[in-house]
Amino acid sequence: MGELKIPADRKTVVGVGSALMDMLAKEPDEFLDRLGVEKGGMNLVDQNYIDQLIAQTSFSPSIVSGGSACNTAFGVAKLGGSGRFVGKMGNDELGELFKQDLKNNSVDPVLFNSKTPTGRVLSVITPDAQRSMFTYLGASAEMQPSEISLDCFNGAAIVHVEGYLLFNRDLMMAVLKSARDNGSLISLDLASFNVVEASMDILDDIIMEYVDILIANEDEAKAYCGQTNEAKALKALSENVDVAALKLGPRGSLVAHQDQVLAIDPMGSGEVADTTGAGDLWASGFLFGMVNGYSFAKSGQLASACGYEVCQVIGAKIPDDGWARIRKFL
């Protein structure tokens, strides 16, 4: 396969998205049945709803910094790369925890402040290791187009945008235009089938005009192009971008570039504890490889290793021993 042309002398990956504290709870299927929600989706809720939901969990949920694009930037930094995150937090204890967690892990935080509480997402993990998310966006939803400037993307080789930003279209357009004006490549993760379904009226135009790297899982690809056939789905995803990646969970992934397709094998065969962050960390490995001049095969292998390791633990944070195993692929 050919190479992706990375802007000269740039290696920073900038994630843009929701600054959310991740709260993780293991629950039986009946927990979701009582709520009447579809398993595996992302549900936007208000502060009152999420407070009540947290009160119903069997144990106090664990809390770590999160949000899709933040997880990706976090992973890039853990690999020894340059990661930055752009988002908005509340002037509260959770916001300070969020910011400090990024700094402690070598992620450059570009965080705007709001009087609204810091956003949080409760990930309910069922026995089949699927995660269903309930998201209170809080302050993260208040990031304004006027706050986005070229300074946010200074030195960025790739600006990685989470699909959840499509819920705030003016903001999404401000990010895409600033990233393009900065000369950065743009990576878009479609995030969730719910997001895709709600954004079909503008998705094609955005992808065609701005996106260089498009990342999706099977559910998102089906929602976007109506295809369950992997080859046809990948062809549809890759039609208007330089690179398209179709994540197939335990079956690995497919990457398309210049009419060529690369099949990337899954890493390891251990039991899955939780899929939270699997796609986000897959993107960490892949984008780190891209900005460091790795081949598509090596970048994909690194992506698989990151995705595998995060599935061995509850939550989106890979422990130190997992990172040590991943770094053997560098």
Coordinates of C-alpha atoms in Angstrom, one line a residue:
M1 CA 0.0 0.0 0.0
G2 CA 1.1 3.6 -0.6
E3 CA 1.8 6.0 2.2
L4 CA -0.3 8.8 3.7
K5 CA 1.3 12.2 3.2
I6 CA 1.7 13.6 6.7
P7 CA 2.4 17.4 7.0
A8 CA 6.2 17.9 7.3
D9 CA 7.8 18.1 10.7
R10 CA 4.5 17.5 12.5
K11 CA 3.8 14.6 14.8
T12 CA 1.1 15.8 17.2
V13 CA -2.3 14.2 17.2
V14 CA -5.0 16.5 18.5
G15 CA -8.3 15.0 19.7
V16 CA -11.3 17.3 19.7
G17 CA -14.5 16.3 21.5
S18 CA -16.4 15.9 24.8
A19 CA -14.5 16.3 28.0
L20 CA -16.2 13.6 30.1
M21 CA -15.5 11.8 33.2
D22 CA -16.0 8.1 32.6
M23 CA -18.0 6.2 35.2
L24 CA -18.0 2.4 34.9
A25 CA -20.6 0.0 36.3
K26 CA -21.0 -3.7 35.8
E27 CA -24.7 -4.7 35.6
P28 CA -26.9 -7.6 34.5
D29 CA -28.9 -7.4 31.3
E30 CA -32.0 -6.7 33.4
F31 CA -30.6 -3.3 34.3
L32 CA -30.9 -2.2 30.6
D33 CA -34.2 -4.0 30.2
R34 CA -35.7 -2.0 33.0
L35 CA -34.6 1.2 31.3
G36 CA -35.9 0.1 27.9
V37 CA -32.8 1.0 26.0
E38 CA -31.0 -0.8 23.1
K39 CA -27.8 -2.5 24.2
G40 CA -24.5 -1.1 22.8
G41 CA -25.8 2.4 22.0
M42 CA -25.1 5.9 23.3
N43 CA -28.0 7.7 25.0
L44 CA -27.9 11.4 25.7
V45 CA -29.5 12.2 29.1
D46 CA -29.9 15.2 31.4
Q47 CA -28.2 15.7 34.8
N48 CA -31.2 14.6 36.8
Y49 CA -31.4 11.3 34.8
I50 CA -27.7 10.4 35.2
D51 CA -27.7 11.2 38.9
Q52 CA -30.7 8.9 39.4
L53 CA -29.1 6.2 37.2
I54 CA -25.8 6.3 39.2
A55 CA -27.9 5.9 42.4
Q56 CA -29.4 2.7 40.9
T57 CA -26.1 1.0 40.1
S58 CA -25.1 -2.0 42.2
F59 CA -21.8 -0.5 43.4
S60 CA -20.2 3.0 43.3
P61 CA -18.9 3.4 39.7
S62 CA -15.2 3.9 39.2
I63 CA -14.3 7.3 37.7
V64 CA -11.5 8.2 35.2
S65 CA -11.1 10.9 32.5
G66 CA -12.8 9.9 29.3
G67 CA -14.6 10.9 26.1
S68 CA -13.8 9.3 22.8
A69 CA -11.3 11.7 21.3
C70 CA -9.7 12.3 24.7
N71 CA -9.1 8.5 25.1
T72 CA -7.4 8.5 21.7
A73 CA -5.1 11.5 22.5
F74 CA -4.4 9.8 25.9
G75 CA -3.3 6.6 24.1
V76 CA -1.1 8.5 21.7
A77 CA 0.8 10.1 24.6
K78 CA 1.1 6.7 26.3
L79 CA 2.8 5.4 23.2
G80 CA 5.4 8.1 23.6
G81 CA 3.8 10.4 21.0
S82 CA 2.6 14.0 21.2
G83 CA -1.1 14.1 22.2
R84 CA -3.4 17.1 22.8
F85 CA -7.0 17.3 23.7
V86 CA -9.4 20.2 23.1
G87 CA -12.6 20.3 25.1
K88 CA -14.7 22.1 27.7
M89 CA -15.1 21.4 31.4
G90 CA -16.9 22.8 34.4
N91 CA -15.4 24.8 37.2
D92 CA -15.7 21.9 39.6
E93 CA -13.9 19.0 41.2
L94 CA -14.6 16.6 38.3
G95 CA -13.2 19.2 35.9
E96 CA -10.0 19.6 37.9
L97 CA -9.6 15.8 38.1
F98 CA -10.0 15.6 34.4
K99 CA -7.4 18.2 33.7
Q100 CA -4.9 16.8 36.2
D101 CA -5.3 13.3 34.7
L102 CA -4.4 14.6 31.3
K103 CA -1.3 16.5 32.6
N104 CA -0.2 13.5 34.7
N105 CA -0.2 11.4 31.5
S106 CA 1.6 13.8 29.2
V107 CA -1.5 15.0 27.3
D108 CA -1.5 18.7 26.5
P109 CA -4.9 20.0 27.8
V110 CA -6.6 22.8 25.9
L111 CA -9.7 23.1 28.1
F112 CA -12.2 25.9 28.1
N113 CA -14.3 26.6 31.3
S114 CA -18.0 26.7 31.9
K115 CA -20.3 27.3 34.9
T116 CA -22.2 24.2 33.9
P117 CA -21.0 20.9 35.6
T118 CA -18.3 18.8 33.9
G119 CA -19.9 16.2 31.7
R120 CA -19.9 12.5 32.5
V121 CA -20.8 9.2 30.9
L122 CA -22.0 6.2 32.7
S123 CA -20.9 3.1 30.9
V124 CA -23.0 0.1 31.8
I125 CA -21.1 -3.1 31.2
T126 CA -23.2 -6.3 30.8
P127 CA -21.9 -9.9 31.2
D128 CA -21.3 -10.2 27.4
A129 CA -18.7 -7.3 27.8
Q130 CA -20.8 -4.9 25.7
R131 CA -21.0 -1.4 27.0
S132 CA -24.1 0.8 26.8
M133 CA -23.5 4.5 27.4
F134 CA -25.6 7.1 29.1
T135 CA -24.1 10.5 28.5
Y136 CA -24.7 13.8 30.3
L137 CA -22.7 16.2 28.2
G138 CA -22.8 19.1 30.7
A139 CA -20.1 21.7 30.1
S140 CA -18.7 19.7 27.1
A141 CA -21.7 20.6 25.1
E142 CA -21.1 24.3 25.5
M143 CA -17.9 24.5 23.6
Q144 CA -18.4 27.4 21.2
P145 CA -17.3 27.8 17.6
S146 CA -15.8 31.1 18.6
E147 CA -13.5 29.3 21.1
I148 CA -11.9 27.2 18.3
S149 CA -8.8 28.9 16.8
L150 CA -5.8 27.9 14.8
D151 CA -3.9 27.9 18.1
C152 CA -5.8 24.8 19.2
F153 CA -4.2 22.9 16.3
N154 CA -0.7 24.5 16.3
G155 CA 1.8 21.8 15.1
A156 CA -1.0 19.2 14.6
A157 CA -0.3 16.5 12.0
I158 CA -3.7 15.0 12.5
V159 CA -6.8 16.4 14.1
H160 CA -8.9 13.5 15.3
V161 CA -12.6 14.5 15.7
E162 CA -15.1 12.3 17.5
G163 CA -18.4 11.8 15.7
Y164 CA -20.3 13.0 18.7
L165 CA -19.4 16.5 17.7
L166 CA -22.0 16.1 14.9
F167 CA -24.6 16.8 17.6
N168 CA -23.3 20.4 17.6
R169 CA -23.0 21.2 13.9
D170 CA -21.7 24.7 14.1
L171 CA -18.9 23.6 16.4
M172 CA -18.1 20.7 14.1
M173 CA -17.8 23.0 11.1
A174 CA -15.6 25.4 13.1
V175 CA -13.2 22.6 14.1
L176 CA -13.1 21.1 10.5
K177 CA -12.4 24.5 9.0
S178 CA -9.7 25.5 11.5
A179 CA -8.0 22.2 11.2
R180 CA -8.0 22.4 7.4
D181 CA -6.7 26.1 7.5
N182 CA -3.9 24.8 9.8
G183 CA -2.9 22.3 7.1
S184 CA -3.6 19.3 9.4
L185 CA -5.1 16.0 8.1
I186 CA -8.5 15.3 9.6
S187 CA -9.5 12.0 11.1
L188 CA -13.2 11.3 11.8
D189 CA -14.4 8.5 14.0
L190 CA -18.1 7.9 13.4
A191 CA -18.5 7.1 17.1
S192 CA -21.9 5.4 17.3
F193 CA -24.7 4.2 15.0
N194 CA -27.0 6.6 16.9
V195 CA -24.8 9.5 15.8
V196 CA -24.7 8.3 12.2
E197 CA -28.4 7.9 12.0
A198 CA -29.0 11.4 13.4
S199 CA -26.5 13.0 11.0
M200 CA -27.2 11.4 7.6
D201 CA -28.3 14.7 6.1
I202 CA -24.8 16.3 6.4
L203 CA -22.4 13.4 6.8
D204 CA -21.6 12.9 3.1
D205 CA -20.8 16.5 2.5
I206 CA -18.6 16.7 5.6
I207 CA -16.7 13.6 4.7
M208 CA -16.3 14.6 1.0
E209 CA -15.0 18.1 1.8
Y210 CA -12.9 17.6 5.0
V211 CA -12.1 14.1 6.0
D212 CA -8.8 12.3 5.2
I213 CA -9.1 9.3 7.5
L214 CA -12.6 7.8 8.2
I215 CA -12.9 5.2 11.0
A216 CA -16.0 3.1 11.7
N217 CA -17.1 -0.2 13.3
E218 CA -19.6 -2.6 11.7
D219 CA -22.7 -1.0 13.3
E220 CA -21.6 2.5 12.3
A221 CA -20.8 1.4 8.7
K222 CA -24.2 -0.3 8.4
A223 CA -25.9 2.8 9.6
Y224 CA -23.9 5.0 7.2
C225 CA -24.1 3.0 4.0
G226 CA -26.7 0.2 4.7
Q227 CA -24.1 -2.5 4.1
T228 CA -23.4 -5.5 6.2
N229 CA -21.1 -7.1 3.6
E230 CA -17.6 -6.1 4.8
A231 CA -16.1 -5.5 1.4
K232 CA -19.0 -3.4 0.2
A233 CA -19.1 -1.4 3.5
L234 CA -15.4 -0.6 3.2
K235 CA -15.7 0.4 -0.4
A236 CA -18.5 2.8 0.6
L237 CA -16.5 4.2 3.5
S238 CA -13.4 4.8 1.4
E239 CA -15.2 6.4 -1.6
N240 CA -14.3 10.0 -0.6
V241 CA -11.4 9.7 1.8
D242 CA -7.7 8.8 1.6
V243 CA -7.9 6.1 4.2
A244 CA -10.9 4.2 5.6
A245 CA -10.7 1.8 8.5
L246 CA -13.5 -0.7 9.3
K247 CA -13.1 -2.2 12.7
L248 CA -14.4 -5.8 13.0
G249 CA -14.0 -6.4 16.8
P250 CA -12.5 -9.8 17.5
R251 CA -12.0 -10.4 13.8
G252 CA -9.5 -7.6 13.4
S253 CA -10.0 -4.7 11.0
L254 CA -9.8 -3.7 7.3
V255 CA -7.9 -0.6 6.0
A256 CA -8.4 0.8 2.5
H257 CA -6.1 3.2 0.8
Q258 CA -5.8 4.0 -2.9
D259 CA -8.0 1.1 -4.0
Q260 CA -6.0 -1.4 -1.9
V261 CA -7.3 -3.2 1.1
L262 CA -5.2 -4.5 4.0
A263 CA -6.6 -7.1 6.4
I264 CA -5.3 -6.6 9.9
D265 CA -5.4 -9.6 12.2
P266 CA -6.7 -9.3 15.8
M267 CA -4.2 -9.4 18.6
G268 CA -4.3 -12.1 21.2
S269 CA -7.2 -14.4 22.0
G270 CA -7.9 -13.6 25.7
E271 CA -11.4 -13.2 27.0
V272 CA -12.9 -9.8 26.7
A273 CA -13.6 -8.0 30.0
D274 CA -15.1 -4.9 28.6
T275 CA -15.1 -3.2 25.1
T276 CA -15.2 0.4 26.6
G277 CA -12.6 2.5 24.7
A278 CA -11.6 -0.3 22.3
G279 CA -12.2 1.8 19.2
D280 CA -10.7 4.9 20.8
L281 CA -7.5 3.1 21.6
W282 CA -7.4 1.3 18.2
A283 CA -7.3 4.9 16.8
S284 CA -4.5 5.8 19.1
G285 CA -2.3 3.0 17.7
F286 CA -3.2 3.6 14.1
L287 CA -2.8 7.4 14.2
F288 CA 0.5 7.2 16.2
G289 CA 1.8 4.9 13.5
M290 CA 0.6 7.2 10.7
V291 CA 2.3 10.3 12.1
N292 CA 5.5 8.4 12.8
G293 CA 5.8 7.1 9.2
Y294 CA 5.0 3.5 10.0
S295 CA 3.5 1.3 7.2
F296 CA -0.2 0.7 7.2
A297 CA 0.5 -2.9 8.2
K298 CA 2.6 -1.9 11.2
S299 CA 0.2 0.9 12.2
G300 CA -2.7 -1.6 12.0
Q301 CA -0.7 -4.1 14.1
L302 CA -0.2 -1.4 16.8
A303 CA -3.8 -0.4 16.6
S304 CA -4.8 -4.1 17.2
A305 CA -2.5 -4.4 20.1
C306 CA -4.0 -1.2 21.8
G307 CA -7.5 -2.4 21.1
Y308 CA -6.8 -5.8 22.5
E309 CA -5.1 -4.6 25.7
V310 CA -7.9 -2.2 26.6
C311 CA -10.5 -5.0 26.2
Q312 CA -8.7 -7.0 28.9
V313 CA -9.6 -4.5 31.6
I314 CA -12.7 -2.6 32.8
G315 CA -12.7 0.9 31.3
A316 CA -10.7 2.7 28.7
K317 CA -7.4 3.0 30.6
I318 CA -4.7 0.3 29.8
P319 CA -2.5 -0.5 32.8
D320 CA 1.3 -0.1 32.7
D321 CA 1.9 -3.8 32.0
G322 CA -0.4 -3.6 29.0
W323 CA 1.5 -0.6 27.7
A324 CA 4.8 -2.4 28.2
R325 CA 3.5 -5.3 25.9
I326 CA 2.2 -2.8 23.3
R327 CA 5.5 -0.9 23.2
K328 CA 7.2 -4.1 21.9
F329 CA 5.5 -3.3 18.6
L330 CA 7.1 0.1 18.3

